[in-house]
Each structure stands twice: as C-alpha cells, then as structure tokens.
CSV table of C-alpha atoms and ligand atoms in Angstrom, one decimal:
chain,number,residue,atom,x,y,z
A,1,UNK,CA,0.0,0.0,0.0
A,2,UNK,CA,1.1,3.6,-0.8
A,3,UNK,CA,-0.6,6.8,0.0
A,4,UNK,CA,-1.7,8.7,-3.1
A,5,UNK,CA,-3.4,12.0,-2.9
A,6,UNK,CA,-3.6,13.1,-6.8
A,7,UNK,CA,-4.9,11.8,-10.5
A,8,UNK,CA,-1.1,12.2,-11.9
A,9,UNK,CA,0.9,9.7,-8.8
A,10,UNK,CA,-2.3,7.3,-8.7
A,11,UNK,CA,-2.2,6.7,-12.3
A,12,UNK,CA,1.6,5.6,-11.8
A,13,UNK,CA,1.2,3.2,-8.8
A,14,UNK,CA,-1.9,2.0,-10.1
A,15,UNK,CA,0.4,1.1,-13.3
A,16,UNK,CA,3.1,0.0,-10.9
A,17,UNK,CA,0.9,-2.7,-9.5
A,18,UNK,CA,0.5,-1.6,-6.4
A,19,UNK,CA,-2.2,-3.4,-4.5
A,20,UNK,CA,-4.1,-0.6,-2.3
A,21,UNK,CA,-3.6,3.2,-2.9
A,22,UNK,CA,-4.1,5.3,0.3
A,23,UNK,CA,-6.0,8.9,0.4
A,24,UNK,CA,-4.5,9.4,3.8
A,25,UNK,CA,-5.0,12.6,5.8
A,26,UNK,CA,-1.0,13.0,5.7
A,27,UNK,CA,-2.2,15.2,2.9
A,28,UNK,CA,-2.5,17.8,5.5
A,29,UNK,CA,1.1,17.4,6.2
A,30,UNK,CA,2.8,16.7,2.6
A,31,UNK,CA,0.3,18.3,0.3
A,32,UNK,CA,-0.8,21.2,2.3
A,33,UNK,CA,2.3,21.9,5.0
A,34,UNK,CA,0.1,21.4,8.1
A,35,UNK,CA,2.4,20.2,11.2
A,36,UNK,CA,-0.2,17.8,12.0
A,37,UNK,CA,-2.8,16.3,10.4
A,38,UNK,CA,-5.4,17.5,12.3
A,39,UNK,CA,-6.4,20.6,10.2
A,40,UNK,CA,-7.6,18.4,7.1
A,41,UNK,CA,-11.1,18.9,6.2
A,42,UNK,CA,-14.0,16.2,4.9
A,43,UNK,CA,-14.4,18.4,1.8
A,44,UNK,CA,-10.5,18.6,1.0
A,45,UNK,CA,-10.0,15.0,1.2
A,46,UNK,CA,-13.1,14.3,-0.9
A,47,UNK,CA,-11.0,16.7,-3.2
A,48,UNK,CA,-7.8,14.7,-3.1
A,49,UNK,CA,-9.9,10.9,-3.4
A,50,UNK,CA,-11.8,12.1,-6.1
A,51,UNK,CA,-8.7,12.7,-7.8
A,52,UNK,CA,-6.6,9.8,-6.9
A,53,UNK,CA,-10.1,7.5,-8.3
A,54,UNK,CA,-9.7,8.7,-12.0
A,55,UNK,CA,-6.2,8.0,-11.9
A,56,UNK,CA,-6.7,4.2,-11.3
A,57,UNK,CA,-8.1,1.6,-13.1
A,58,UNK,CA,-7.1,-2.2,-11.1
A,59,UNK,CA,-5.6,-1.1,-7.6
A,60,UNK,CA,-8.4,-0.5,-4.2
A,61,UNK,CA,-8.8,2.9,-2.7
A,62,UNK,CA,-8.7,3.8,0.9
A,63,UNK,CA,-9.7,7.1,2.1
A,64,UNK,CA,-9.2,8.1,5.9
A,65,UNK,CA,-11.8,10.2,7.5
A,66,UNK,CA,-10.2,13.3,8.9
A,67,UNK,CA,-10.1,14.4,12.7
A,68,UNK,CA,-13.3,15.8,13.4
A,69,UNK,CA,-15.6,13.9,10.9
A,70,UNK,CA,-16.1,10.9,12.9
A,71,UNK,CA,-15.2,10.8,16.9
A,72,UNK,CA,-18.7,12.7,17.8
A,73,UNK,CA,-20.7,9.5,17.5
A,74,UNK,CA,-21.7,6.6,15.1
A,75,UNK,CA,-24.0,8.6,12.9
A,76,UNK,CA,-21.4,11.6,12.0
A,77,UNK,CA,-19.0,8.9,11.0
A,78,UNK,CA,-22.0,7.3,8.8
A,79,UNK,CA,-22.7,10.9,7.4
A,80,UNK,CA,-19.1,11.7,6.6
A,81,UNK,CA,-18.4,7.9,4.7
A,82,UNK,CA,-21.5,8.3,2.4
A,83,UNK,CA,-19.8,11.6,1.7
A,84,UNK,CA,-16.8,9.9,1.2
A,85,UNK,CA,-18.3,7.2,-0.5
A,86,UNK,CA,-20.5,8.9,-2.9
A,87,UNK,CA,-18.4,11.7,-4.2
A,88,UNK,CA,-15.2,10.2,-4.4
A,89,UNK,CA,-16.2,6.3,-5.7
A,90,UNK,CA,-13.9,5.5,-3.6
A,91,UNK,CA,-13.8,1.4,-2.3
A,92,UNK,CA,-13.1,1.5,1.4
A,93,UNK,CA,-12.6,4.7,4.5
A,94,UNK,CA,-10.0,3.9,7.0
A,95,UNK,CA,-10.0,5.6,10.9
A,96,UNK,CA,-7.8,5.6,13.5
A,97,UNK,CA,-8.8,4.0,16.8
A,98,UNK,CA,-9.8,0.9,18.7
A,99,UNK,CA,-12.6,0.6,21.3
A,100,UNK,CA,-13.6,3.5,21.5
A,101,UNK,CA,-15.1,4.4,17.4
A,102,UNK,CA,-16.2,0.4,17.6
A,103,UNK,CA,-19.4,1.5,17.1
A,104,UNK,CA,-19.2,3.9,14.3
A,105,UNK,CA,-17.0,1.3,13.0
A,106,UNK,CA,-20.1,-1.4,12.9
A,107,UNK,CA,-22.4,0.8,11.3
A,108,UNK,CA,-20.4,1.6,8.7
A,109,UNK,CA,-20.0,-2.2,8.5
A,110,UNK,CA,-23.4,-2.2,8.4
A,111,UNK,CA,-24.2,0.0,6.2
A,112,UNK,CA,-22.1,-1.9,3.4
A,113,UNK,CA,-18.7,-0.3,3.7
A,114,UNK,CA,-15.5,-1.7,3.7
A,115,UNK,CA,-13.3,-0.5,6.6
A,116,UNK,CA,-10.0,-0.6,7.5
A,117,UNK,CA,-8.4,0.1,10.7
A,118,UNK,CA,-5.6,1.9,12.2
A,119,UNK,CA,-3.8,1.5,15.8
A,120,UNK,CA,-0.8,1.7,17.6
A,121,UNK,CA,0.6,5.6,16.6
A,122,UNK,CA,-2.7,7.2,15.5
A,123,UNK,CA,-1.3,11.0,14.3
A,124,UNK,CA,-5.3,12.4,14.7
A,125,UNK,CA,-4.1,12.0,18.7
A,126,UNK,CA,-0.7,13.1,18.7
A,127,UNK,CA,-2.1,16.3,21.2
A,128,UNK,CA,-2.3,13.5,23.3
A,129,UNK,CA,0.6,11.7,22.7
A,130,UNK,CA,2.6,14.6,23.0
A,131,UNK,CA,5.3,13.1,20.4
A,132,UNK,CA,5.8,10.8,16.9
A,133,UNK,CA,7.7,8.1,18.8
A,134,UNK,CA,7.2,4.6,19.0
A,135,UNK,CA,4.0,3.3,20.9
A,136,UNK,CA,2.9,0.7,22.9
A,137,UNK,CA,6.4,0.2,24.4
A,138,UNK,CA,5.2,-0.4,27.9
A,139,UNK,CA,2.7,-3.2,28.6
A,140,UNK,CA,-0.8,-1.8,29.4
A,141,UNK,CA,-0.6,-0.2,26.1
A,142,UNK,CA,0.6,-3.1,24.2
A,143,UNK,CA,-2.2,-5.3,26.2
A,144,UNK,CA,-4.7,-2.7,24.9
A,145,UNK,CA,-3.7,-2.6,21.2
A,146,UNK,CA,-4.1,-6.3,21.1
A,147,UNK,CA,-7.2,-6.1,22.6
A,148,UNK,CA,-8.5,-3.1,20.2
A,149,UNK,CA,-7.0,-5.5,16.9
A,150,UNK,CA,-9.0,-8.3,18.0
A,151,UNK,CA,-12.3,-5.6,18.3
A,152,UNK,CA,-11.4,-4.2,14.8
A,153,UNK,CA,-11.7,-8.2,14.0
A,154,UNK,CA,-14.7,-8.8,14.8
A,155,UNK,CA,-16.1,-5.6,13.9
A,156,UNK,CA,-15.7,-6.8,10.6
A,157,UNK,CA,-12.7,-4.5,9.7
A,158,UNK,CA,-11.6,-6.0,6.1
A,159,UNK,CA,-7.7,-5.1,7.4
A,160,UNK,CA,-5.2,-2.7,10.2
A,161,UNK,CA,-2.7,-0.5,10.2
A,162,UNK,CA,-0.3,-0.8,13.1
A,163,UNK,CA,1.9,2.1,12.9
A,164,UNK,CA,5.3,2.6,14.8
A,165,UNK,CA,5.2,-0.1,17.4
A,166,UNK,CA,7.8,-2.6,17.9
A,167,UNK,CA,8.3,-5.3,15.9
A,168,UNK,CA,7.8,-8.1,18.3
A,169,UNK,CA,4.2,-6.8,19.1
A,170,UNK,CA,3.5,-6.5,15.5
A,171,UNK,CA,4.6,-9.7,14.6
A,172,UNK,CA,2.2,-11.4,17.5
A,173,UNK,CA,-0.8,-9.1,16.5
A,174,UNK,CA,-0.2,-10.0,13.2
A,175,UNK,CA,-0.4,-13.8,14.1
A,176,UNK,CA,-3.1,-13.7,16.1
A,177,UNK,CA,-5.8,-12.0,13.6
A,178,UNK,CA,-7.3,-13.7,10.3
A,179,UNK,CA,-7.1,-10.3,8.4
A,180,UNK,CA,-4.3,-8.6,7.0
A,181,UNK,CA,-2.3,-5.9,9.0
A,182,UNK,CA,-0.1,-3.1,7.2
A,183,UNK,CA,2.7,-1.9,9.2
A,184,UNK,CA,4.5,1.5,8.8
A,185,UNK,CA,7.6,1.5,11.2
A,186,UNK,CA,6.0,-2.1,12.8
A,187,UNK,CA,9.1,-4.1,11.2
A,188,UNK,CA,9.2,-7.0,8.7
A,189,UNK,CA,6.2,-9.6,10.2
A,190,UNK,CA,3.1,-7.7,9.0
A,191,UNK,CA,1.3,-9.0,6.3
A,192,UNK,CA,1.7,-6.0,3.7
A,193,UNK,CA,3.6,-2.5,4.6
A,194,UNK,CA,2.8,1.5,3.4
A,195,UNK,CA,4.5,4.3,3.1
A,196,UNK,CA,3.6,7.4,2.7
A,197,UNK,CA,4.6,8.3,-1.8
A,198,UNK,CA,7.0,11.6,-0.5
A,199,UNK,CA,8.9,9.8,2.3
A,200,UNK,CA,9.3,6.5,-0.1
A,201,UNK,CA,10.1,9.0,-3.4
A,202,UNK,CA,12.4,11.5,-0.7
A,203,UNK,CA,10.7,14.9,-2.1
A,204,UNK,CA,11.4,15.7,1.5
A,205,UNK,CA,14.7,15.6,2.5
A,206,UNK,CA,14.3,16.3,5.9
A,207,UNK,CA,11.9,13.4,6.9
A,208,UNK,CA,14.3,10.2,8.0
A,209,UNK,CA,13.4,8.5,10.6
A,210,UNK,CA,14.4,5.0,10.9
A,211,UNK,CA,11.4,3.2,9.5
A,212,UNK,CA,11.4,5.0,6.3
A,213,UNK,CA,13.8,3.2,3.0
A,214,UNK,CA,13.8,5.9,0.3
A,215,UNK,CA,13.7,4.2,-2.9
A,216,UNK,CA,14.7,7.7,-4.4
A,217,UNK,CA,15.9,10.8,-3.7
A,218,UNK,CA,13.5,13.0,-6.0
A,219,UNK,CA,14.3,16.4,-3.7
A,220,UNK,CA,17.6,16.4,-5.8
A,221,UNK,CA,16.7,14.9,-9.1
A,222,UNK,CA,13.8,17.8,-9.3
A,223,UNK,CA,16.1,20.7,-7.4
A,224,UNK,CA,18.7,19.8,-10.2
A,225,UNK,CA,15.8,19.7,-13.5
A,226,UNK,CA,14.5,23.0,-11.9
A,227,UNK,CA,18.1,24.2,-12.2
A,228,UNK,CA,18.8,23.4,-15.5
A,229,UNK,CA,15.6,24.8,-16.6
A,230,UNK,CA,16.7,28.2,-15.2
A,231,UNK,CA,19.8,28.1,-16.5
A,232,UNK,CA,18.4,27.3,-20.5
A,233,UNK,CA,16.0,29.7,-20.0
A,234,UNK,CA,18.5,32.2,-19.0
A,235,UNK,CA,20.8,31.2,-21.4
A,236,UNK,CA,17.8,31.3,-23.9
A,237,UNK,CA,18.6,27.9,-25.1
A,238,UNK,CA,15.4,26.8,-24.1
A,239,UNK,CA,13.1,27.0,-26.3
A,240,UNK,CA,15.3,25.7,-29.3
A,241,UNK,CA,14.6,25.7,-33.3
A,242,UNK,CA,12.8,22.6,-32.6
A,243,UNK,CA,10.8,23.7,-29.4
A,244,UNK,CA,8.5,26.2,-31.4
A,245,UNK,CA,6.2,26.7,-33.7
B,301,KIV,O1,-2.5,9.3,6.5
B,301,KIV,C1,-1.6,8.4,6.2
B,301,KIV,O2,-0.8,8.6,5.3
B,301,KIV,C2,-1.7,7.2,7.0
B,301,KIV,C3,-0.6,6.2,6.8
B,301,KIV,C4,0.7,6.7,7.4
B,301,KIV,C5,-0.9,4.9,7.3
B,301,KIV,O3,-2.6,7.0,7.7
C-alpha cells in the first residue's frame, strides 16, 4: 500500500501494480504543509480521493476520514463515509482508533462499507501523545492494542494499520488476527507495509526516521531539473529551433 493523494501519482502506482492506494490525511502534512494532520477537512479530502479515483483503473482505494468527521458518534462517521463514498467512488474509508469508534465502525460495517483500521501511533491523537515516537512500548498499552486488533476483527474491519510499534508486538498481533495488518515502522512480520509516496520518493529531504527506506531521492533529481531549466531559460537555449512553432 502507498498513499496517493492526486490523479497524476495514482495513475503511476496503479500502473506500478500496487495493490491498495491510500488517500490518507498526511495530505494535511505533505500536500498542504500542516504540522499535524489535524487541520484536514472532509471536503479537502473528498477533493484529493476524487482525484486519486480517475487516476486508477485495477488497484483498491482507501480514504481516511479526517479528525473531526467521525469521533462525535456513530452517525457523523456514517454521514461523513456516504460523503466519502458517494463523491469520491472511492472502495473502502479507513479511521484511526480501537474501542472507543467500535461502534461507528459497525455501522459503517453495516451499512455496506468496507473499513479498515488503524492502531498503535494514531497522528489524529498526537495532542495527546505529545510526540511521533514509537507506541505501545510499555505493557498496558501493548495489552490494549491487542485487545483493540482483536475488536477491529470482529467488527468486521476487512484489514489494520499498526503504525510505529515494535516489531515483536507487530509480529504477534499479526499472528493472532485472520485479516491482514499493514505496518509503517512495525518491522518486517506484518502482512503488507505502506508508506507514505514523499517519504518513499524522498521529495522531503528532511523526513528520516528509521522506518522509512527511500527508494529515491526525488528532492535532488527535481532541485537539479528546476536548475537546469533556469539556467536554459537564462541562457535562452530553451526553447530551441525545434521547441516552437
Ligand atoms: O495518512 C496516512 O498517510 C496514513 C498512513 C501513514 C498509514 O494513515
């Protein structure tokens, strides 16, 4: 799984044969240069899904409801997927949380949606977390985020994200649920993994924490295009004899 927030990007993973394209709310951070992704609206990321949709013709789509669309009670979190789900066509919504959205959770269910979950480092709650380290470290936490994996089970949840958490709790989580989990910085023994497209491509630079492999490092290739393309258009090589009409 990889997050994809536009037409242009989901057209190429979709090509790339990627299984699950994810509209996640880190739009807020890498599309919009929010800190957190908190600010995010319901109507912007029916904006980013709906694009990411006509971009992709094989792979499944997973939008996450944003903060604020869902954690009032069950029926707001109905409300804001048929949003979701009508303007987007999107296949599945994904929100963070155990016990306590199990209920919105089943009448989503219910209502004929596909949902996925998302536990361990949940960034809608990082006010309360107070920092992007690793979770469920110490044991009542751990004991809970089993507890909450097994709810999302049988809830009907089609699959989970456990994000940041160690390895070793992955890997039993992982073993002891039928459906799939998808780890970001949850090591090697989840069933599939995401990243997020910017960390994975390296637009940022900054962004390296120990989870992340950057399969490029596209801040330089594009810093390096944008430079040349200054430089020709300076230079006026650029637009040539051939490059006009
Ligand atoms: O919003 C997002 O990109 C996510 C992934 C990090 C799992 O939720």
């Amino acid at each position: 799984m990889i997050t994809a927030y536009d037409f242009s990007f989901a057209r190429l993973f979709d090509g790339a044969g990627i299984d699950v394209i994810l509209v996640g709310d880190s739009a807020s951070n890498v599309m919009a240069g929010h800190e957190t992704t908190l600010p995010i609206t319901l109507d912007q990321m029916i904006y980013h899904a709906s694009s990411v949709i006509r971009g992709v013709d094989r792979c499944l789509v997973v939008v996450d409801l944003p903060f604020g669309s869902y954690q009032s009670n069950s029926k707001e979190a109905l409300i804001s997927t048929f949003r979701i789900m009508k303007e987007t066509g999107a296949h599945a919504v994904k929100l963070e949380g155990g016990e306590e959205v199990l209920e919105s959770i089943q009448r989503i269910i219910a209502a004929g949606v596909p949902v996925m979950g998302h536990l361990g480092l949940t960034p809608q709650s990082i006010y309360k977390f107070g920092t992007y380290t690793v979770r469920a470290k110490e044991e009542a936490e751990a004991e809970k985020l089993k507890k909450d994996a097994r709810l999302l089970e049988e809830a009907g949840c089609f699959a989970v994200v456990l994000e940041k958490i160690p390895a070793k709790l992955a890997e039993e989580v992982t073993a002891s649920l039928t459906i799939p989990t998808i780890g970001i910085g949850a090591g090697r023994h989840c069933d599939g993994q995401v990243l997020v497209m910017h960390d994975l491509l390296g637009i940022n630079s900054e962004f390296k924490p120990r989870f992340l492999r950057q399969y490029l490092k596209l801040h330089e290739e594009v810093t390096t295009a944008v430079k040349q393309y200054i430089k020709d258009v300076k230079d006026q090589d650029f637009p040539n004899e051939q490059e006009q009409y």
